[in-house]
Amino acid sequence: MMLVNFRKLNPLVVPVSIYFLFLSGWWFANELLPVDLMHGGYAWIMRGISAAVIVLCILIYYSVKKKRVGKQDDDGDNGGQDE
């Protein structure tokens, strides 16, 4: 639902939704496999992916914020002419 309905609302929804899908798959695989995916080297892989997603989300957040601030400045500016 998040990927389909809310992606137009904010572009930050897409990577977060994909990350949640990945994380649920990781936990499901942890329950099914005899290998413990939450400890050891596998946990560091998951932590590295989580850190990469956090950095990606921060970059997207600030780029969207910068576009919105620039858009507000363009809308509010009347070319230096006061009426």
Backbone atoms as SQL, in Angstrom:
CREATE TABLE atoms (id INTEGER PRIMARY KEY, chain TEXT, resi INTEGER, resn TEXT, atom TEXT, x REAL, y REAL, z REAL);
INSERT INTO atoms VALUES
  (1, 'A', 1, 'MET', 'N', 0.823, -1.187, 0.000),
  (2, 'A', 1, 'MET', 'CA', 0.000, 0.000, 0.000),
  (3, 'A', 1, 'MET', 'C', 0.872, 1.258, 0.000),
  (4, 'A', 2, 'MET', 'N', 1.929, 1.243, 0.788),
  (5, 'A', 2, 'MET', 'CA', 2.786, 2.420, 0.848),
  (6, 'A', 2, 'MET', 'C', 3.449, 2.695, -0.500),
  (7, 'A', 3, 'LEU', 'N', 3.918, 1.632, -1.163),
  (8, 'A', 3, 'LEU', 'CA', 4.592, 1.825, -2.446),
  (9, 'A', 3, 'LEU', 'C', 3.637, 2.331, -3.516),
  (10, 'A', 4, 'VAL', 'N', 2.418, 1.888, -3.498),
  (11, 'A', 4, 'VAL', 'CA', 1.477, 2.235, -4.557),
  (12, 'A', 4, 'VAL', 'C', 0.791, 3.568, -4.288),
  (13, 'A', 5, 'ASN', 'N', 0.243, 3.745, -3.113),
  (14, 'A', 5, 'ASN', 'CA', -0.609, 4.906, -2.845),
  (15, 'A', 5, 'ASN', 'C', 0.140, 6.151, -2.386),
  (16, 'A', 6, 'PHE', 'N', 1.196, 6.001, -1.620),
  (17, 'A', 6, 'PHE', 'CA', 1.814, 7.163, -0.983),
  (18, 'A', 6, 'PHE', 'C', 3.116, 7.620, -1.629),
  (19, 'A', 7, 'ARG', 'N', 3.527, 6.988, -2.723),
  (20, 'A', 7, 'ARG', 'CA', 4.801, 7.389, -3.334),
  (21, 'A', 7, 'ARG', 'C', 4.743, 8.781, -3.933),
  (22, 'A', 8, 'LYS', 'N', 3.552, 9.224, -4.346),
  (23, 'A', 8, 'LYS', 'CA', 3.428, 10.571, -4.899),
  (24, 'A', 8, 'LYS', 'C', 3.446, 11.633, -3.806),
  (25, 'A', 9, 'LEU', 'N', 3.073, 11.251, -2.612),
  (26, 'A', 9, 'LEU', 'CA', 3.042, 12.177, -1.487),
  (27, 'A', 9, 'LEU', 'C', 4.450, 12.640, -1.112),
  (28, 'A', 10, 'ASN', 'N', 5.358, 11.686, -1.027),
  (29, 'A', 10, 'ASN', 'CA', 6.728, 12.001, -0.644),
  (30, 'A', 10, 'ASN', 'C', 7.648, 10.922, -1.214),
  (31, 'A', 11, 'PRO', 'N', 8.734, 11.298, -1.898),
  (32, 'A', 11, 'PRO', 'CA', 9.628, 10.294, -2.476),
  (33, 'A', 11, 'PRO', 'C', 10.384, 9.482, -1.419),
  (34, 'A', 12, 'LEU', 'N', 10.335, 9.897, -0.192),
  (35, 'A', 12, 'LEU', 'CA', 10.998, 9.173, 0.883),
  (36, 'A', 12, 'LEU', 'C', 10.288, 7.863, 1.202),
  (37, 'A', 13, 'VAL', 'N', 9.036, 7.751, 0.809),
  (38, 'A', 13, 'VAL', 'CA', 8.242, 6.555, 1.102),
  (39, 'A', 13, 'VAL', 'C', 8.793, 5.331, 0.379),
  (40, 'A', 14, 'VAL', 'N', 9.323, 5.497, -0.835),
  (41, 'A', 14, 'VAL', 'CA', 9.761, 4.357, -1.641),
  (42, 'A', 14, 'VAL', 'C', 10.932, 3.612, -0.997),
  (43, 'A', 15, 'PRO', 'N', 12.062, 4.260, -0.662),
  (44, 'A', 15, 'PRO', 'CA', 13.149, 3.482, -0.058),
  (45, 'A', 15, 'PRO', 'C', 12.789, 2.907, 1.314),
  (46, 'A', 16, 'VAL', 'N', 11.976, 3.626, 2.073),
  (47, 'A', 16, 'VAL', 'CA', 11.576, 3.115, 3.384),
  (48, 'A', 16, 'VAL', 'C', 10.700, 1.877, 3.218),
  (49, 'A', 17, 'SER', 'N', 9.798, 1.900, 2.252),
  (50, 'A', 17, 'SER', 'CA', 8.932, 0.738, 2.003),
  (51, 'A', 17, 'SER', 'C', 9.742, -0.464, 1.545),
  (52, 'A', 18, 'ILE', 'N', 10.682, -0.234, 0.646),
  (53, 'A', 18, 'ILE', 'CA', 11.523, -1.332, 0.162),
  (54, 'A', 18, 'ILE', 'C', 12.363, -1.889, 1.308),
  (55, 'A', 19, 'TYR', 'N', 12.857, -1.011, 2.180),
  (56, 'A', 19, 'TYR', 'CA', 13.638, -1.468, 3.322),
  (57, 'A', 19, 'TYR', 'C', 12.802, -2.324, 4.267),
  (58, 'A', 20, 'PHE', 'N', 11.561, -1.914, 4.517),
  (59, 'A', 20, 'PHE', 'CA', 10.690, -2.716, 5.381),
  (60, 'A', 20, 'PHE', 'C', 10.395, -4.081, 4.769),
  (61, 'A', 21, 'LEU', 'N', 10.219, -4.129, 3.467),
  (62, 'A', 21, 'LEU', 'CA', 10.017, -5.417, 2.799),
  (63, 'A', 21, 'LEU', 'C', 11.263, -6.294, 2.932),
  (64, 'A', 22, 'PHE', 'N', 12.444, -5.692, 2.730),
  (65, 'A', 22, 'PHE', 'CA', 13.693, -6.430, 2.891),
  (66, 'A', 22, 'PHE', 'C', 13.841, -6.951, 4.316),
  (67, 'A', 23, 'LEU', 'N', 13.561, -6.095, 5.278),
  (68, 'A', 23, 'LEU', 'CA', 13.724, -6.474, 6.679),
  (69, 'A', 23, 'LEU', 'C', 12.758, -7.584, 7.079),
  (70, 'A', 24, 'SER', 'N', 11.535, -7.533, 6.592),
  (71, 'A', 24, 'SER', 'CA', 10.592, -8.612, 6.904),
  (72, 'A', 24, 'SER', 'C', 11.034, -9.914, 6.257),
  (73, 'A', 25, 'GLY', 'N', 11.592, -9.847, 5.061),
  (74, 'A', 25, 'GLY', 'CA', 12.147, -11.044, 4.428),
  (75, 'A', 25, 'GLY', 'C', 13.340, -11.595, 5.190),
  (76, 'A', 26, 'TRP', 'N', 14.168, -10.709, 5.718),
  (77, 'A', 26, 'TRP', 'CA', 15.342, -11.115, 6.500),
  (78, 'A', 26, 'TRP', 'C', 14.899, -11.853, 7.766),
  (79, 'A', 27, 'TRP', 'N', 13.928, -11.292, 8.457),
  (80, 'A', 27, 'TRP', 'CA', 13.438, -11.933, 9.683),
  (81, 'A', 27, 'TRP', 'C', 12.744, -13.261, 9.386),
  (82, 'A', 28, 'PHE', 'N', 12.010, -13.314, 8.276),
  (83, 'A', 28, 'PHE', 'CA', 11.356, -14.558, 7.885),
  (84, 'A', 28, 'PHE', 'C', 12.398, -15.628, 7.558),
  (85, 'A', 29, 'ALA', 'N', 13.449, -15.239, 6.839),
  (86, 'A', 29, 'ALA', 'CA', 14.529, -16.177, 6.519),
  (87, 'A', 29, 'ALA', 'C', 15.244, -16.622, 7.795),
  (88, 'A', 30, 'ASN', 'N', 15.379, -15.745, 8.764),
  (89, 'A', 30, 'ASN', 'CA', 16.004, -16.098, 10.028),
  (90, 'A', 30, 'ASN', 'C', 15.220, -17.194, 10.750),
  (91, 'A', 31, 'GLU', 'N', 13.906, -17.133, 10.650),
  (92, 'A', 31, 'GLU', 'CA', 13.072, -18.153, 11.297),
  (93, 'A', 31, 'GLU', 'C', 13.140, -19.486, 10.563),
  (94, 'A', 32, 'LEU', 'N', 13.295, -19.455, 9.257),
  (95, 'A', 32, 'LEU', 'CA', 13.266, -20.693, 8.475),
  (96, 'A', 32, 'LEU', 'C', 14.620, -21.396, 8.368),
  (97, 'A', 33, 'LEU', 'N', 15.694, -20.636, 8.314),
  (98, 'A', 33, 'LEU', 'CA', 17.024, -21.216, 8.110),
  (99, 'A', 33, 'LEU', 'C', 17.657, -21.650, 9.428),
  (100, 'A', 34, 'PRO', 'N', 18.503, -22.655, 9.368),
  (101, 'A', 34, 'PRO', 'CA', 19.198, -23.060, 10.600),
  (102, 'A', 34, 'PRO', 'C', 20.293, -22.066, 11.012),
  (103, 'A', 35, 'VAL', 'N', 20.687, -21.178, 10.093),
  (104, 'A', 35, 'VAL', 'CA', 21.704, -20.169, 10.383),
  (105, 'A', 35, 'VAL', 'C', 21.038, -18.988, 11.081),
  (106, 'A', 36, 'ASP', 'N', 21.707, -18.465, 12.123),
  (107, 'A', 36, 'ASP', 'CA', 21.168, -17.306, 12.845),
  (108, 'A', 36, 'ASP', 'C', 21.581, -16.031, 12.112),
  (109, 'A', 37, 'LEU', 'N', 20.633, -15.396, 11.441),
  (110, 'A', 37, 'LEU', 'CA', 20.918, -14.201, 10.654),
  (111, 'A', 37, 'LEU', 'C', 20.973, -12.928, 11.490),
  (112, 'A', 38, 'MET', 'N', 20.668, -13.028, 12.767),
  (113, 'A', 38, 'MET', 'CA', 20.648, -11.847, 13.625),
  (114, 'A', 38, 'MET', 'C', 21.925, -11.701, 14.457),
  (115, 'A', 39, 'HIS', 'N', 22.872, -12.592, 14.290),
  (116, 'A', 39, 'HIS', 'CA', 24.130, -12.535, 15.036),
  (117, 'A', 39, 'HIS', 'C', 25.299, -12.815, 14.105),
  (118, 'A', 40, 'GLY', 'N', 26.460, -12.348, 14.500),
  (119, 'A', 40, 'GLY', 'CA', 27.673, -12.629, 13.738),
  (120, 'A', 40, 'GLY', 'C', 27.791, -11.777, 12.485),
  (121, 'A', 41, 'GLY', 'N', 28.389, -12.373, 11.462),
  (122, 'A', 41, 'GLY', 'CA', 28.635, -11.653, 10.209),
  (123, 'A', 41, 'GLY', 'C', 27.366, -11.260, 9.481),
  (124, 'A', 42, 'TYR', 'N', 26.351, -12.100, 9.570),
  (125, 'A', 42, 'TYR', 'CA', 25.087, -11.778, 8.906),
  (126, 'A', 42, 'TYR', 'C', 24.431, -10.547, 9.521),
  (127, 'A', 43, 'ALA', 'N', 24.577, -10.382, 10.803),
  (128, 'A', 43, 'ALA', 'CA', 24.015, -9.196, 11.458),
  (129, 'A', 43, 'ALA', 'C', 24.728, -7.935, 10.980),
  (130, 'A', 44, 'TRP', 'N', 26.031, -8.023, 10.724),
  (131, 'A', 44, 'TRP', 'CA', 26.761, -6.864, 10.221),
  (132, 'A', 44, 'TRP', 'C', 26.345, -6.512, 8.805),
  (133, 'A', 45, 'ILE', 'N', 25.983, -7.518, 8.017),
  (134, 'A', 45, 'ILE', 'CA', 25.461, -7.247, 6.677),
  (135, 'A', 45, 'ILE', 'C', 24.149, -6.472, 6.789),
  (136, 'A', 46, 'MET', 'N', 23.262, -6.938, 7.670),
  (137, 'A', 46, 'MET', 'CA', 21.990, -6.252, 7.867),
  (138, 'A', 46, 'MET', 'C', 22.202, -4.829, 8.400),
  (139, 'A', 47, 'ARG', 'N', 23.127, -4.659, 9.298),
  (140, 'A', 47, 'ARG', 'CA', 23.415, -3.325, 9.844),
  (141, 'A', 47, 'ARG', 'C', 23.982, -2.401, 8.771),
  (142, 'A', 48, 'GLY', 'N', 24.842, -2.947, 7.898),
  (143, 'A', 48, 'GLY', 'CA', 25.399, -2.142, 6.806),
  (144, 'A', 48, 'GLY', 'C', 24.320, -1.686, 5.835),
  (145, 'A', 49, 'ILE', 'N', 23.406, -2.595, 5.496),
  (146, 'A', 49, 'ILE', 'CA', 22.293, -2.226, 4.625),
  (147, 'A', 49, 'ILE', 'C', 21.409, -1.195, 5.311),
  (148, 'A', 50, 'SER', 'N', 21.171, -1.361, 6.605),
  (149, 'A', 50, 'SER', 'CA', 20.356, -0.397, 7.354),
  (150, 'A', 50, 'SER', 'C', 21.017, 0.981, 7.376),
  (151, 'A', 51, 'ALA', 'N', 22.315, 1.020, 7.568),
  (152, 'A', 51, 'ALA', 'CA', 23.031, 2.299, 7.571),
  (153, 'A', 51, 'ALA', 'C', 22.967, 2.959, 6.199),
  (154, 'A', 52, 'ALA', 'N', 23.093, 2.165, 5.135),
  (155, 'A', 52, 'ALA', 'CA', 23.009, 2.716, 3.781),
  (156, 'A', 52, 'ALA', 'C', 21.620, 3.289, 3.508),
  (157, 'A', 53, 'VAL', 'N', 20.592, 2.616, 3.988),
  (158, 'A', 53, 'VAL', 'CA', 19.225, 3.113, 3.799),
  (159, 'A', 53, 'VAL', 'C', 19.011, 4.404, 4.585),
  (160, 'A', 54, 'ILE', 'N', 19.566, 4.484, 5.780),
  (161, 'A', 54, 'ILE', 'CA', 19.434, 5.716, 6.573),
  (162, 'A', 54, 'ILE', 'C', 20.102, 6.885, 5.859),
  (163, 'A', 55, 'VAL', 'N', 21.302, 6.666, 5.329),
  (164, 'A', 55, 'VAL', 'CA', 22.005, 7.727, 4.605),
  (165, 'A', 55, 'VAL', 'C', 21.214, 8.132, 3.359),
  (166, 'A', 56, 'LEU', 'N', 20.686, 7.151, 2.629),
  (167, 'A', 56, 'LEU', 'CA', 19.879, 7.440, 1.445),
  (168, 'A', 56, 'LEU', 'C', 18.643, 8.252, 1.815),
  (169, 'A', 57, 'CYS', 'N', 17.985, 7.892, 2.897),
  (170, 'A', 57, 'CYS', 'CA', 16.786, 8.618, 3.327),
  (171, 'A', 57, 'CYS', 'C', 17.118, 10.041, 3.755),
  (172, 'A', 58, 'ILE', 'N', 18.234, 10.239, 4.395),
  (173, 'A', 58, 'ILE', 'CA', 18.650, 11.589, 4.787),
  (174, 'A', 58, 'ILE', 'C', 18.910, 12.442, 3.552),
  (175, 'A', 59, 'LEU', 'N', 19.585, 11.864, 2.551),
  (176, 'A', 59, 'LEU', 'CA', 19.854, 12.605, 1.317),
  (177, 'A', 59, 'LEU', 'C', 18.562, 12.963, 0.591),
  (178, 'A', 60, 'ILE', 'N', 17.642, 12.033, 0.515),
  (179, 'A', 60, 'ILE', 'CA', 16.357, 12.303, -0.138),
  (180, 'A', 60, 'ILE', 'C', 15.584, 13.363, 0.632),
  (181, 'A', 61, 'TYR', 'N', 15.585, 13.259, 1.952),
  (182, 'A', 61, 'TYR', 'CA', 14.856, 14.229, 2.779),
  (183, 'A', 61, 'TYR', 'C', 15.369, 15.649, 2.535),
  (184, 'A', 62, 'TYR', 'N', 16.690, 15.834, 2.551),
  (185, 'A', 62, 'TYR', 'CA', 17.225, 17.174, 2.382),
  (186, 'A', 62, 'TYR', 'C', 17.069, 17.684, 0.956),
  (187, 'A', 63, 'SER', 'N', 17.098, 16.791, -0.035),
  (188, 'A', 63, 'SER', 'CA', 16.876, 17.249, -1.410),
  (189, 'A', 63, 'SER', 'C', 15.424, 17.682, -1.604),
  (190, 'A', 64, 'VAL', 'N', 14.474, 16.955, -1.020),
  (191, 'A', 64, 'VAL', 'CA', 13.062, 17.351, -1.110),
  (192, 'A', 64, 'VAL', 'C', 12.831, 18.649, -0.357),
  (193, 'A', 65, 'LYS', 'N', 13.444, 18.769, 0.803),
  (194, 'A', 65, 'LYS', 'CA', 13.289, 19.994, 1.597),
  (195, 'A', 65, 'LYS', 'C', 13.860, 21.200, 0.852),
  (196, 'A', 66, 'LYS', 'N', 15.001, 21.008, 0.193),
  (197, 'A', 66, 'LYS', 'CA', 15.620, 22.093, -0.560),
  (198, 'A', 66, 'LYS', 'C', 14.741, 22.502, -1.741),
  (199, 'A', 67, 'LYS', 'N', 14.131, 21.517, -2.421),
  (200, 'A', 67, 'LYS', 'CA', 13.241, 21.837, -3.536),
  (201, 'A', 67, 'LYS', 'C', 12.010, 22.590, -3.060),
  (202, 'A', 68, 'ARG', 'N', 11.450, 22.191, -1.926),
  (203, 'A', 68, 'ARG', 'CA', 10.245, 22.849, -1.409),
  (204, 'A', 68, 'ARG', 'C', 10.537, 24.264, -0.961),
  (205, 'A', 69, 'VAL', 'N', 11.699, 24.484, -0.347),
  (206, 'A', 69, 'VAL', 'CA', 12.060, 25.834, 0.082),
  (207, 'A', 69, 'VAL', 'C', 12.290, 26.708, -1.144),
  (208, 'A', 70, 'GLY', 'N', 12.946, 26.176, -2.163),
  (209, 'A', 70, 'GLY', 'CA', 13.154, 26.936, -3.394),
  (210, 'A', 70, 'GLY', 'C', 11.852, 27.231, -4.101),
  (211, 'A', 71, 'LYS', 'N', 10.925, 26.297, -4.067),
  (212, 'A', 71, 'LYS', 'CA', 9.624, 26.484, -4.695),
  (213, 'A', 71, 'LYS', 'C', 8.825, 27.558, -3.960),
  (214, 'A', 72, 'GLN', 'N', 8.907, 27.592, -2.639),
  (215, 'A', 72, 'GLN', 'CA', 8.200, 28.615, -1.862),
  (216, 'A', 72, 'GLN', 'C', 8.788, 29.994, -2.136),
  (217, 'A', 73, 'ASP', 'N', 10.116, 30.061, -2.294),
  (218, 'A', 73, 'ASP', 'CA', 10.744, 31.341, -2.601),
  (219, 'A', 73, 'ASP', 'C', 10.308, 31.844, -3.971),
  (220, 'A', 74, 'ASP', 'N', 10.175, 30.941, -4.933),
  (221, 'A', 74, 'ASP', 'CA', 9.742, 31.328, -6.276),
  (222, 'A', 74, 'ASP', 'C', 8.292, 31.777, -6.279),
  (223, 'A', 75, 'ASP', 'N', 7.437, 31.120, -5.512),
  (224, 'A', 75, 'ASP', 'CA', 6.017, 31.479, -5.456),
  (225, 'A', 75, 'ASP', 'C', 5.798, 32.808, -4.748),
  (226, 'A', 76, 'GLY', 'N', 6.554, 33.078, -3.723),
  (227, 'A', 76, 'GLY', 'CA', 6.373, 34.289, -2.940),
  (228, 'A', 76, 'GLY', 'C', 7.061, 35.500, -3.524),
  (229, 'A', 77, 'ASP', 'N', 7.937, 35.324, -4.494),
  (230, 'A', 77, 'ASP', 'CA', 8.696, 36.427, -5.054),
  (231, 'A', 77, 'ASP', 'C', 7.914, 37.052, -6.200),
  (232, 'A', 78, 'ASN', 'N', 7.762, 38.380, -6.174),
  (233, 'A', 78, 'ASN', 'CA', 7.056, 39.061, -7.265),
  (234, 'A', 78, 'ASN', 'C', 8.017, 39.881, -8.104),
  (235, 'A', 79, 'GLY', 'N', 9.244, 39.487, -8.165),
  (236, 'A', 79, 'GLY', 'CA', 10.220, 40.156, -9.019),
  (237, 'A', 79, 'GLY', 'C', 10.733, 41.464, -8.457),
  (238, 'A', 80, 'GLY', 'N', 10.602, 41.665, -7.178),
  (239, 'A', 80, 'GLY', 'CA', 11.109, 42.883, -6.566),
  (240, 'A', 80, 'GLY', 'C', 10.183, 44.082, -6.734),
  (241, 'A', 81, 'GLN', 'N', 8.997, 43.862, -7.259),
  (242, 'A', 81, 'GLN', 'CA', 8.056, 44.980, -7.440),
  (243, 'A', 81, 'GLN', 'C', 6.948, 44.865, -6.416),
  (244, 'A', 82, 'ASP', 'N', 6.784, 45.896, -5.636),
  (245, 'A', 82, 'ASP', 'CA', 5.713, 45.923, -4.642),
  (246, 'A', 82, 'ASP', 'C', 4.519, 46.635, -5.238),
  (247, 'A', 83, 'GLU', 'N', 3.354, 46.112, -5.013),
  (248, 'A', 83, 'GLU', 'CA', 2.148, 46.742, -5.560),
  (249, 'A', 83, 'GLU', 'C', 1.394, 47.478, -4.486);
